Amino acid sequence: MSFLLSCPNCGPRDVNEFAYAGEVTSRPAERPSVRELATYVHFRRNVAGVQQEWWFHRFGCETWFRAERDTRTNAVLATEAAHAEPDGQAAPAEAAVPDVPAV
Amino acid sequence: MRLPPSPEERIDRSRTVTFFFEGEPIEAYAGDTIGSALFAAGRRVFSRSFKYHRPRGLLCCSGHCPNCLMQVDGAPSVRVCTAPVREGTRVRSQNVLGSLDRDLLAVVDKVGGPFTPVGFYYRTMIRPRRAWPYYERFLRRVAGLGTIDKHARRSSRFDTEHRRAEVLVIGGGPSGLDAARAAARDGRRVVLVDEGLALDAQLPREDGFETIAPARAIGIYEGGLVPVDAGDVLLRFRAERVVVASGAIEQPLLFPGNDLVGVLLPSAVRRLTRLWSLRPGERAVVITADDRGLAAAEDLRRAGTSVARVVDLRTTQPAQMAARGSHGRVRSVSVDGDSVDCDVLVMSGGSQPAYSLLAQAGARVEYDGTRGIFVPRDLPPHVEAVGSAAGEGARGAAAVPAASYRGTESGGRCFVCICEDVTDKDVKRAIAEGFDSIELAKRYTTVTMGPCQGRLCHLPSIRLYARETRAEEATIGTTTARPPWAPVRLGLLAGRGHEPAKRTSLHHRHKELGAQMMWTGEWRRPHSYGDVAAEVRAVHEGVGVIDVSTLGKLLVSGPDAVSFLERLYPNRFGDLKPGRIRYAVLGTDAGRIMDDGTIGRLSERDFYVTTTSTGAETVLAWFEWWNAVWGYDVSVDNVTGALAALNVAGPRSRALLARLTELDVSPDGFGYLDAREARVAGVPCLLLRIGFVGELGYELHFPSPYAEYLWDTLLERGADAGIRPFGLEPQRILRLEKAHVIVGQDTDSESNALDANMSWLVKFDKDDFVGKWALEHVRERGPRERLVGFEMANGTVPPEGGQIVVDGLPAGRVTSARWSDAVGKAIGLAWVPPALADEDSRIEIRVDGRLEPALVRLRPFFDPDDERLRA
C-alpha cells in the first residue's frame, strides 16, 4: 500500500502518514435491537469498489477526514474534512461514527 | 594472464589491490571486480550449484546469474562478478562442504536416486516421521546459499530518504539517457538511476538532471512510488512519471551440459575481454540465435581465442546439440553428431526485455510469437518504457529448433533453471504429475524462484512448457512479477535502527537515585529504587513520591464541554462542581473499556482529563474523531508533555505539603476528590486529591521545566518525615491492596464496565453516551464474568494470567497478583464466573501444575472503608 492521500489541510501525502480507521458506518439514531447493534458494531460491507472511509492524519495535522477510495485500485477519488456544524449543534444522527479506537 | 593493454580496459595497471580469497592473498588491479581478479588468477569454478553441487563458473558477468555468489566480508550471496575489489576484502566460497574445487556434497550429482528429481523432499523425507528432525538438520545444512553470522553486530547504518522527481528514469543505457535528456530539455526535474553495472560506458555527468549510481530500482508501486537501493540508503522516490529503460537480458540456450564451466553468455565475453583484458580460453565454439553471439566471436578472436566453430541458429537448424565436459569444465561440443573440442562455449538465445518493473506497475505482458519474446503492453498511466525494455531491438530464439531440447536422451543434464538446479526432465515430470499451469509448475519445481528471479530461466521455462504441453506460449502466459526486482539487504528495508523512548523531565533524577528503569509503552519509568518493600512501607507509614508525568493530560474547554464529555463517558459531569474530581471510564460503542482516568472540573467550561500513561494519544484521537461527527463547540488540548506530575502520598503528605504552600490543605479545606490551583514551593500547580495508591495523597500537575526543582524540594523538605521516591512496582502493590484496577492489565479488549464492578459510574438515564446500548444489553443479559479480588490461603503468589479452575475446568484468570506485607497475604485480582463472585467464595488457582486454594474478596484488602484515603 503506497498510494497518496490528500489531507484536506496538508495536501497529498504518503499514506504512511495516516491512520486508517475503517469504513464510514452509520450509528443508529434510536435504541437499536441487539441485532442492529451487533451489525453496527461488528459488520462491515467490505466492498470491492468505492467506499467512504475515515482517515486520521496521524503524523501530520491530526485532522480526521473522510475519503472516497476504490478498494480495488486504491484510487482516492475525494477527501473532505468532517466539518463541525457552524452553530455547534450535533451533526445529523445518520452521520457516521467509528467503533474502534482510531490508532 | 592479461592481454596487452588496450584503451578500452577499465583496469589501472599501475595500482594494485590485494584481497583475500579463502585466506589466500589475490593481487588485482584497481578497476577489477572480485570476479575478474579471481578469473585473472586462474580461478574458473566460482560456485557450487544449489542442489547438485555442480561446479559453476562465470556465465553472464552482469550481476544476473547465480554462478558467482560468494561471501564477501561476511555478507552472503554477493555477486562477485560486479563487486569492485577493495583492499583487504575477505572473500569466501559458500554452499560447499570442503572447497570449491572438491566439494564433498557433489556426491548428490553422482548418486542421483531419490535425491535428484523435482519435489523429492516432499515425497522422500516424510517417512519415518520421527526421523524428520535429522532430515531437517541435514537439509538446513546443505540447502540454501550463504550463511549469516547471527551474532554479527550491525555493520552499517541504513537510512531511508524520501525524494521526489517529476520524471524518474530507470536505467542509464542509451535509451534511458535519451529519455532523461529530452525530459530535462522540457524543463522537468529529472532523476536517472542506474545500476552502475553498465561497466562498458561511464555515465556522463550532465547538467540538467541528477544521476544516481550505483543504485537499483527494486520495484514500482502504486502512487508512483519507486524504492531505489542506493547502497546504505533506501531512496523512496515519488515520481509523477516513471520511464523504464531497464534494457534486455541475454538468454541461455537449452541443451545438455549448458551449465558447464566455460559456457558463457556474450556479455561475459565482452566484459572479460574488453574491460579486464582477459582471455576467456584457448578454443571456442559459438552457438547463437542473434548478432550478439557473432559479436562475441569477434571479441574472442581479438583476445586470441581461436573460434573453432560458429553455429548461427538463424541459418542452420541442428537436430542435436550437447556439451560434454570433465570435472565440470566444458571439453567439447557436438552439433548434429559433429564433435568439436573447446574450452569456451558461447551461447546466445537472444535477449528478453527486462519487463518485470513494468509488470509490477500493472503492464500486461504479451508473447510476441514472431520474435519469441515477452513484451510489455498496455502500460499504466504515468509509466513508460523505452529502448529494449519496451521490446525494441530485442529478439528471442524463435528459430531455436525443437531438437535443442532433446536433451537428456543424449546424456548429461540440461538445465532450465541454474539457480535451483531444475532440469528439463524436472519440468517434464512436473507436467506429467499434473502441474499443468505455469504458476503451479513454478511453485512445484521452484523454477524462476532462485537468485536470478527468472532473468535467465523465465523465457526458456515457458518455451519448454509450451513445447511439452503443445500449447502456445501466448496462452500459457507468464508468472507474476513481484518486487523486489533485485536482491535487497533486509537491513536496508528495516532502515535505521532506533527505539524511540519517551522520558519524563525527571529521568536523570531517577537514574541518579539508582532507579531500575523499565518500559511502559513508549515510556521509560522507574521500576523501583532498589527496595520495593521499603518504598511501599514509606507510603503506608510516612510519605512517598512517585513521578506520574507519563499520565495523559488533556484540557477540554468550551461551552459544550459538559455535553461532549457526558456523551463520551458513561459518567455524569453536569453535576460535578468546579473544584471537584470524578473517576471516569472511557468505553466504546461495543461497551468495552478503553481507558480510564480522572476528570477534574476547573471551571464551568474547563475540564482537566487524565488518561492512562499509554492511552494518551489514543484518547486524544478518539475525542477528536467523535467530535468530527458531533461538532460540539469544544477544544481539546494535549498538555501531556507540557505538564509534569508528581504523586505525593502517605499519612505525612499533608504535613509536608503544608510546609510548601499557602493553600489550606486541612481535611475541610481540601477534601478527598477536590482539585485546587495553588503554588507549591513557588511553582504554580494544579493539585488533585486522589489516591490511586490508597493513602492520603496529592497529585501535583505543573509545568514540566520545574520538575527537577520541585522534586528536589520535596525530597529535601520531606527528609525529616522520611520521604522516599517510589517506583512502579511499589505502586502496583499499593494499588492492588486497594483493589484498584489498571485498565489494560486487569481489563482487556472484552471487558465492560458492569462486569468490572464499575456499574456505579454508568448513568443509564442519560439520553446517549458511547456504549450505552451495549451496556444496556449487558445489564439485561447479566454478567458473564466478574472482576473480583482474591487472597491465597497459603501465601503462594500465583502467576499473572494463571488459571482459575472450577470442577477441573478452566473458569477464569488471574490478572494481577502480589505479596502484600501490609495485608500479610498474597492477594490479587481475577475474572471469575458470576456464581463465584461472592465474598468468601472458594476458588482454586493453578500454580506450577498444582491447584492452590483462594478466597474471593469483594472489598479492598487494605483500609476497606477508605478511612486513610479520605483522612
mmCIF file of N, CA and C in Angstrom, chain A residues 1-4 14-16 21 27-32 34 37 40-42 54 56 62 64 66 73-74 82-85 88-91 95-103, chain B residues 162 221-225 236 238 560 567 588-590 592 594 617-633 768-777 780:
data_model
loop_
_atom_site.group_PDB
_atom_site.id
_atom_site.type_symbol
_atom_site.label_atom_id
_atom_site.label_comp_id
_atom_site.label_asym_id
_atom_site.label_seq_id
_atom_site.Cartn_x
_atom_site.Cartn_y
_atom_site.Cartn_z
ATOM 1 N N MET A 1 0.860 -1.189 0.000
ATOM 2 C CA MET A 1 0.000 0.000 0.000
ATOM 3 C C MET A 1 0.895 1.238 0.000
ATOM 4 N N SER A 2 0.855 1.975 -1.034
ATOM 5 C CA SER A 2 1.779 3.115 -1.091
ATOM 6 C C SER A 2 1.161 4.308 -1.798
ATOM 7 N N PHE A 3 -0.164 4.346 -1.814
ATOM 8 C CA PHE A 3 -0.777 5.427 -2.572
ATOM 9 C C PHE A 3 -0.682 6.754 -1.819
ATOM 10 N N LEU A 4 -1.051 7.779 -2.506
ATOM 11 C CA LEU A 4 -1.063 9.109 -1.895
ATOM 12 C C LEU A 4 -2.490 9.439 -1.475
ATOM 13 N N ASP A 14 2.039 10.821 1.619
ATOM 14 C CA ASP A 14 2.196 9.370 1.622
ATOM 15 C C ASP A 14 1.201 8.748 2.603
ATOM 16 N N VAL A 15 0.634 7.645 2.206
ATOM 17 C CA VAL A 15 -0.401 7.003 3.025
ATOM 18 C C VAL A 15 0.129 6.614 4.400
ATOM 19 N N ASN A 16 1.445 6.427 4.492
ATOM 20 C CA ASN A 16 2.017 6.029 5.786
ATOM 21 C C ASN A 16 1.898 7.110 6.847
ATOM 22 N N ALA A 21 -9.077 4.240 9.594
ATOM 23 C CA ALA A 21 -9.999 3.916 10.676
ATOM 24 C C ALA A 21 -11.289 3.294 10.172
ATOM 25 N N ARG A 27 -24.297 5.264 12.763
ATOM 26 C CA ARG A 27 -24.671 4.946 14.136
ATOM 27 C C ARG A 27 -26.192 5.025 14.269
ATOM 28 N N PRO A 28 -26.801 4.020 14.867
ATOM 29 C CA PRO A 28 -28.270 4.051 14.968
ATOM 30 C C PRO A 28 -28.761 5.320 15.669
ATOM 31 N N ALA A 29 -29.868 5.850 15.208
ATOM 32 C CA ALA A 29 -30.405 7.070 15.803
ATOM 33 C C ALA A 29 -31.199 6.759 17.072
ATOM 34 N N GLU A 30 -31.873 5.641 17.042
ATOM 35 C CA GLU A 30 -32.683 5.225 18.189
ATOM 36 C C GLU A 30 -32.032 4.027 18.835
ATOM 37 N N ARG A 31 -32.552 3.633 19.980
ATOM 38 C CA ARG A 31 -32.011 2.458 20.631
ATOM 39 C C ARG A 31 -32.154 1.248 19.701
ATOM 40 N N PRO A 32 -31.032 0.622 19.332
ATOM 41 C CA PRO A 32 -31.105 -0.472 18.367
ATOM 42 C C PRO A 32 -31.449 -1.801 19.049
ATOM 43 N N VAL A 34 -30.565 -5.808 19.530
ATOM 44 C CA VAL A 34 -29.254 -6.430 19.679
ATOM 45 C C VAL A 34 -28.660 -6.724 18.313
ATOM 46 N N LEU A 37 -27.501 -3.532 16.783
ATOM 47 C CA LEU A 37 -26.302 -3.070 17.475
ATOM 48 C C LEU A 37 -25.084 -3.867 17.015
ATOM 49 N N TYR A 40 -24.084 -2.801 13.612
ATOM 50 C CA TYR A 40 -23.380 -1.515 13.621
ATOM 51 C C TYR A 40 -21.963 -1.660 14.169
ATOM 52 N N VAL A 41 -21.812 -2.444 15.239
ATOM 53 C CA VAL A 41 -20.513 -2.532 15.900
ATOM 54 C C VAL A 41 -19.550 -3.411 15.105
ATOM 55 N N HIS A 42 -20.044 -4.518 14.571
ATOM 56 C CA HIS A 42 -19.114 -5.508 14.024
ATOM 57 C C HIS A 42 -19.128 -5.662 12.519
ATOM 58 N N TRP A 54 -12.840 6.540 6.929
ATOM 59 C CA TRP A 54 -12.258 7.520 7.845
ATOM 60 C C TRP A 54 -10.736 7.437 7.796
ATOM 61 N N PHE A 56 -7.121 9.496 9.493
ATOM 62 C CA PHE A 56 -6.611 10.412 10.517
ATOM 63 C C PHE A 56 -5.187 10.783 10.137
ATOM 64 N N GLU A 62 -3.121 15.969 12.395
ATOM 65 C CA GLU A 62 -4.036 15.285 13.319
ATOM 66 C C GLU A 62 -5.496 15.639 13.039
ATOM 67 N N TRP A 64 -9.111 14.561 11.387
ATOM 68 C CA TRP A 64 -9.932 13.449 10.893
ATOM 69 C C TRP A 64 -10.630 13.881 9.622
ATOM 70 N N ARG A 66 -12.826 12.335 5.846
ATOM 71 C CA ARG A 66 -13.410 11.207 5.113
ATOM 72 C C ARG A 66 -12.812 11.149 3.717
ATOM 73 N N THR A 73 -8.442 -0.448 -6.596
ATOM 74 C CA THR A 73 -7.287 0.202 -7.227
ATOM 75 C C THR A 73 -6.548 1.136 -6.284
ATOM 76 N N ASN A 74 -7.104 1.368 -5.116
ATOM 77 C CA ASN A 74 -6.564 2.360 -4.187
ATOM 78 C C ASN A 74 -6.584 3.775 -4.761
ATOM 79 N N ALA A 82 -14.237 16.464 7.946
ATOM 80 C CA ALA A 82 -15.517 16.278 8.627
ATOM 81 C C ALA A 82 -15.769 17.534 9.440
ATOM 82 N N HIS A 83 -16.431 18.507 8.803
ATOM 83 C CA HIS A 83 -16.582 19.822 9.433
ATOM 84 C C HIS A 83 -17.575 19.791 10.581
ATOM 85 N N ALA A 84 -17.200 20.496 11.614
ATOM 86 C CA ALA A 84 -18.167 20.696 12.681
ATOM 87 C C ALA A 84 -19.256 21.609 12.164
ATOM 88 N N GLU A 85 -20.480 21.399 12.656
ATOM 89 C CA GLU A 85 -21.585 22.257 12.238
ATOM 90 C C GLU A 85 -21.324 23.664 12.758
ATOM 91 N N GLY A 88 -22.611 24.741 16.173
ATOM 92 C CA GLY A 88 -22.231 23.940 17.333
ATOM 93 C C GLY A 88 -23.195 22.828 17.643
ATOM 94 N N GLN A 89 -24.179 22.651 16.781
ATOM 95 C CA GLN A 89 -25.126 21.562 17.010
ATOM 96 C C GLN A 89 -24.502 20.226 16.616
ATOM 97 N N ALA A 90 -25.021 19.199 17.188
ATOM 98 C CA ALA A 90 -24.537 17.884 16.815
ATOM 99 C C ALA A 90 -24.878 17.614 15.357
ATOM 100 N N ALA A 91 -24.032 16.872 14.714
ATOM 101 C CA ALA A 91 -24.257 16.522 13.320
ATOM 102 C C ALA A 91 -25.492 15.640 13.222
ATOM 103 N N ALA A 95 -25.127 10.539 10.668
ATOM 104 C CA ALA A 95 -23.701 10.708 10.429
ATOM 105 C C ALA A 95 -22.970 9.488 10.957
ATOM 106 N N ALA A 96 -21.872 9.242 10.346
ATOM 107 C CA ALA A 96 -21.173 8.007 10.637
ATOM 108 C C ALA A 96 -20.285 8.160 11.847
ATOM 109 N N VAL A 97 -20.128 7.091 12.546
ATOM 110 C CA VAL A 97 -19.210 7.111 13.679
ATOM 111 C C VAL A 97 -18.415 5.814 13.721
ATOM 112 N N PRO A 98 -17.277 5.917 14.301
ATOM 113 C CA PRO A 98 -16.394 4.763 14.388
ATOM 114 C C PRO A 98 -16.760 3.865 15.555
ATOM 115 N N ASP A 99 -16.221 2.687 15.557
ATOM 116 C CA ASP A 99 -16.478 1.816 16.696
ATOM 117 C C ASP A 99 -15.188 1.294 17.302
ATOM 118 N N VAL A 100 -14.083 1.681 16.735
ATOM 119 C CA VAL A 100 -12.813 1.209 17.294
ATOM 120 C C VAL A 100 -11.908 2.413 17.496
ATOM 121 N N PRO A 101 -10.984 2.302 18.436
ATOM 122 C CA PRO A 101 -10.041 3.416 18.604
ATOM 123 C C PRO A 101 -9.310 3.661 17.292
ATOM 124 N N ALA A 102 -9.041 4.919 17.064
ATOM 125 C CA ALA A 102 -8.517 5.288 15.761
ATOM 126 C C ALA A 102 -7.080 4.864 15.579
ATOM 127 N N VAL A 103 -6.386 4.706 16.659
ATOM 128 C CA VAL A 103 -4.958 4.441 16.485
ATOM 129 C C VAL A 103 -4.570 3.245 17.320
ATOM 130 N N HIS B 162 13.282 10.218 1.629
ATOM 131 C CA HIS B 162 12.094 10.429 0.804
ATOM 132 C C HIS B 162 12.423 11.482 -0.248
ATOM 133 N N TYR B 221 5.631 0.760 -7.335
ATOM 134 C CA TYR B 221 4.422 0.560 -6.549
ATOM 135 C C TYR B 221 3.395 1.624 -6.926
ATOM 136 N N GLU B 222 2.224 1.484 -6.354
ATOM 137 C CA GLU B 222 1.168 2.429 -6.692
ATOM 138 C C GLU B 222 1.553 3.836 -6.214
ATOM 139 N N GLY B 223 0.940 4.806 -6.826
ATOM 140 C CA GLY B 223 1.229 6.182 -6.470
ATOM 141 C C GLY B 223 2.586 6.647 -6.966
ATOM 142 N N GLY B 224 3.149 5.937 -7.941
ATOM 143 C CA GLY B 224 4.434 6.351 -8.484
ATOM 144 C C GLY B 224 5.576 6.192 -7.503
ATOM 145 N N LEU B 225 5.426 5.267 -6.564
ATOM 146 C CA LEU B 225 6.483 5.039 -5.580
ATOM 147 C C LEU B 225 7.516 4.074 -6.159
ATOM 148 N N ARG B 236 13.176 6.551 -1.333
ATOM 149 C CA ARG B 236 11.782 6.301 -1.687
ATOM 150 C C ARG B 236 11.347 7.418 -2.624
ATOM 151 N N ARG B 238 9.065 9.387 -5.162
ATOM 152 C CA ARG B 238 7.718 9.607 -5.678
ATOM 153 C C ARG B 238 7.891 10.330 -7.003
ATOM 154 N N ASP B 560 -19.563 23.652 25.162
ATOM 155 C CA ASP B 560 -20.189 22.336 25.087
ATOM 156 C C ASP B 560 -19.392 21.265 25.820
ATOM 157 N N ARG B 567 -21.279 12.709 26.668
ATOM 158 C CA ARG B 567 -21.627 11.808 25.571
ATOM 159 C C ARG B 567 -20.510 10.799 25.310
ATOM 160 N N THR B 588 -16.227 2.047 24.435
ATOM 161 C CA THR B 588 -16.562 2.084 23.011
ATOM 162 C C THR B 588 -18.043 1.751 22.847
ATOM 163 N N ASP B 589 -18.518 1.883 21.622
ATOM 164 C CA ASP B 589 -19.924 1.555 21.365
ATOM 165 C C ASP B 589 -20.182 0.061 21.517
ATOM 166 N N ALA B 590 -19.109 -0.732 21.546
ATOM 167 C CA ALA B 590 -19.285 -2.156 21.819
ATOM 168 C C ALA B 590 -19.373 -2.405 23.319
ATOM 169 N N ARG B 592 -17.029 -1.863 25.487
ATOM 170 C CA ARG B 592 -15.761 -2.289 26.073
ATOM 171 C C ARG B 592 -15.004 -1.130 26.705
ATOM 172 N N MET B 594 -12.026 1.171 27.414
ATOM 173 C CA MET B 594 -10.940 1.588 26.552
ATOM 174 C C MET B 594 -9.833 2.248 27.354
ATOM 175 N N GLU B 617 -2.452 9.240 23.522
ATOM 176 C CA GLU B 617 -2.646 9.588 22.118
ATOM 177 C C GLU B 617 -3.920 8.962 21.553
ATOM 178 N N THR B 618 -4.201 7.736 21.992
ATOM 179 C CA THR B 618 -5.421 7.073 21.535
ATOM 180 C C THR B 618 -6.649 7.858 21.978
ATOM 181 N N VAL B 619 -6.628 8.295 23.227
ATOM 182 C CA VAL B 619 -7.791 9.003 23.750
ATOM 183 C C VAL B 619 -7.959 10.345 23.047
ATOM 184 N N LEU B 620 -6.849 11.028 22.811
ATOM 185 C CA LEU B 620 -6.931 12.304 22.118
ATOM 186 C C LEU B 620 -7.551 12.117 20.726
ATOM 187 N N ALA B 621 -7.041 11.108 19.992
ATOM 188 C CA ALA B 621 -7.572 10.859 18.648
ATOM 189 C C ALA B 621 -9.045 10.463 18.724
ATOM 190 N N TRP B 622 -9.377 9.708 19.758
ATOM 191 C CA TRP B 622 -10.767 9.272 19.966
ATOM 192 C C TRP B 622 -11.673 10.469 20.183
ATOM 193 N N PHE B 623 -11.257 11.394 21.035
ATOM 194 C CA PHE B 623 -12.044 12.617 21.291
ATOM 195 C C PHE B 623 -12.256 13.375 19.980
ATOM 196 N N GLU B 624 -11.146 13.549 19.244
ATOM 197 C CA GLU B 624 -11.228 14.346 18.005
ATOM 198 C C GLU B 624 -12.127 13.658 16.975
ATOM 199 N N TRP B 625 -12.047 12.336 16.973
ATOM 200 C CA TRP B 625 -12.823 11.568 15.994
ATOM 201 C C TRP B 625 -14.318 11.764 16.213
ATOM 202 N N TRP B 626 -14.707 11.553 17.484
ATOM 203 C CA TRP B 626 -16.141 11.715 17.768
ATOM 204 C C TRP B 626 -16.596 13.136 17.507
ATOM 205 N N ASN B 627 -15.723 14.078 17.842
ATOM 206 C CA ASN B 627 -16.172 15.449 17.644
ATOM 207 C C ASN B 627 -16.162 15.850 16.182
ATOM 208 N N ALA B 628 -15.432 15.091 15.338
ATOM 209 C CA ALA B 628 -15.524 15.328 13.899
ATOM 210 C C ALA B 628 -16.936 15.023 13.418
ATOM 211 N N VAL B 629 -17.630 14.167 14.146
ATOM 212 C CA VAL B 629 -19.002 13.824 13.797
ATOM 213 C C VAL B 629 -19.984 14.750 14.501
ATOM 214 N N TRP B 630 -19.759 14.957 15.803
ATOM 215 C CA TRP B 630 -20.748 15.700 16.592
ATOM 216 C C TRP B 630 -20.658 17.206 16.395
ATOM 217 N N GLY B 631 -19.431 17.704 16.210
ATOM 218 C CA GLY B 631 -19.262 19.139 16.026
ATOM 219 C C GLY B 631 -19.594 19.967 17.250
ATOM 220 N N TYR B 632 -19.308 19.468 18.428
ATOM 221 C CA TYR B 632 -19.516 20.282 19.638
ATOM 222 C C TYR B 632 -18.527 21.431 19.665
ATOM 223 N N ASP B 633 -18.904 22.477 20.353
ATOM 224 C CA ASP B 633 -18.023 23.639 20.472
ATOM 225 C C ASP B 633 -17.077 23.426 21.656
ATOM 226 N N ASP B 768 -27.866 9.635 25.784
ATOM 227 C CA ASP B 768 -26.963 8.886 24.917
ATOM 228 C C ASP B 768 -25.568 9.001 25.490
ATOM 229 N N PHE B 769 -24.795 7.961 25.368
ATOM 230 C CA PHE B 769 -23.343 8.040 25.545
ATOM 231 C C PHE B 769 -22.754 6.865 24.790
ATOM 232 N N VAL B 770 -21.495 6.979 24.453
ATOM 233 C CA VAL B 770 -20.870 5.937 23.656
ATOM 234 C C VAL B 770 -20.851 4.641 24.467
ATOM 235 N N GLY B 771 -21.474 3.644 23.955
ATOM 236 C CA GLY B 771 -21.506 2.351 24.639
ATOM 237 C C GLY B 771 -22.777 2.110 25.427
ATOM 238 N N LYS B 772 -23.690 3.110 25.426
ATOM 239 C CA LYS B 772 -24.897 2.964 26.248
ATOM 240 C C LYS B 772 -25.700 1.724 25.855
ATOM 241 N N TRP B 773 -25.915 1.577 24.570
ATOM 242 C CA TRP B 773 -26.781 0.472 24.123
ATOM 243 C C TRP B 773 -26.171 -0.875 24.433
ATOM 244 N N ALA B 774 -24.863 -0.953 24.245
ATOM 245 C CA ALA B 774 -24.204 -2.237 24.525
ATOM 246 C C ALA B 774 -24.261 -2.544 26.015
ATOM 247 N N LEU B 775 -24.059 -1.518 26.834
ATOM 248 C CA LEU B 775 -24.096 -1.756 28.280
ATOM 249 C C LEU B 775 -25.515 -2.085 28.739
ATOM 250 N N GLU B 776 -26.522 -1.465 28.097
ATOM 251 C CA GLU B 776 -27.911 -1.835 28.406
ATOM 252 C C GLU B 776 -28.140 -3.312 28.114
ATOM 253 N N HIS B 777 -27.560 -3.726 27.010
ATOM 254 C CA HIS B 777 -27.693 -5.134 26.642
ATOM 255 C C HIS B 777 -26.998 -6.025 27.683
ATOM 256 N N GLU B 780 -29.130 -6.277 30.774
ATOM 257 C CA GLU B 780 -30.271 -7.187 30.630
ATOM 258 C C GLU B 780 -29.826 -8.640 30.606
#
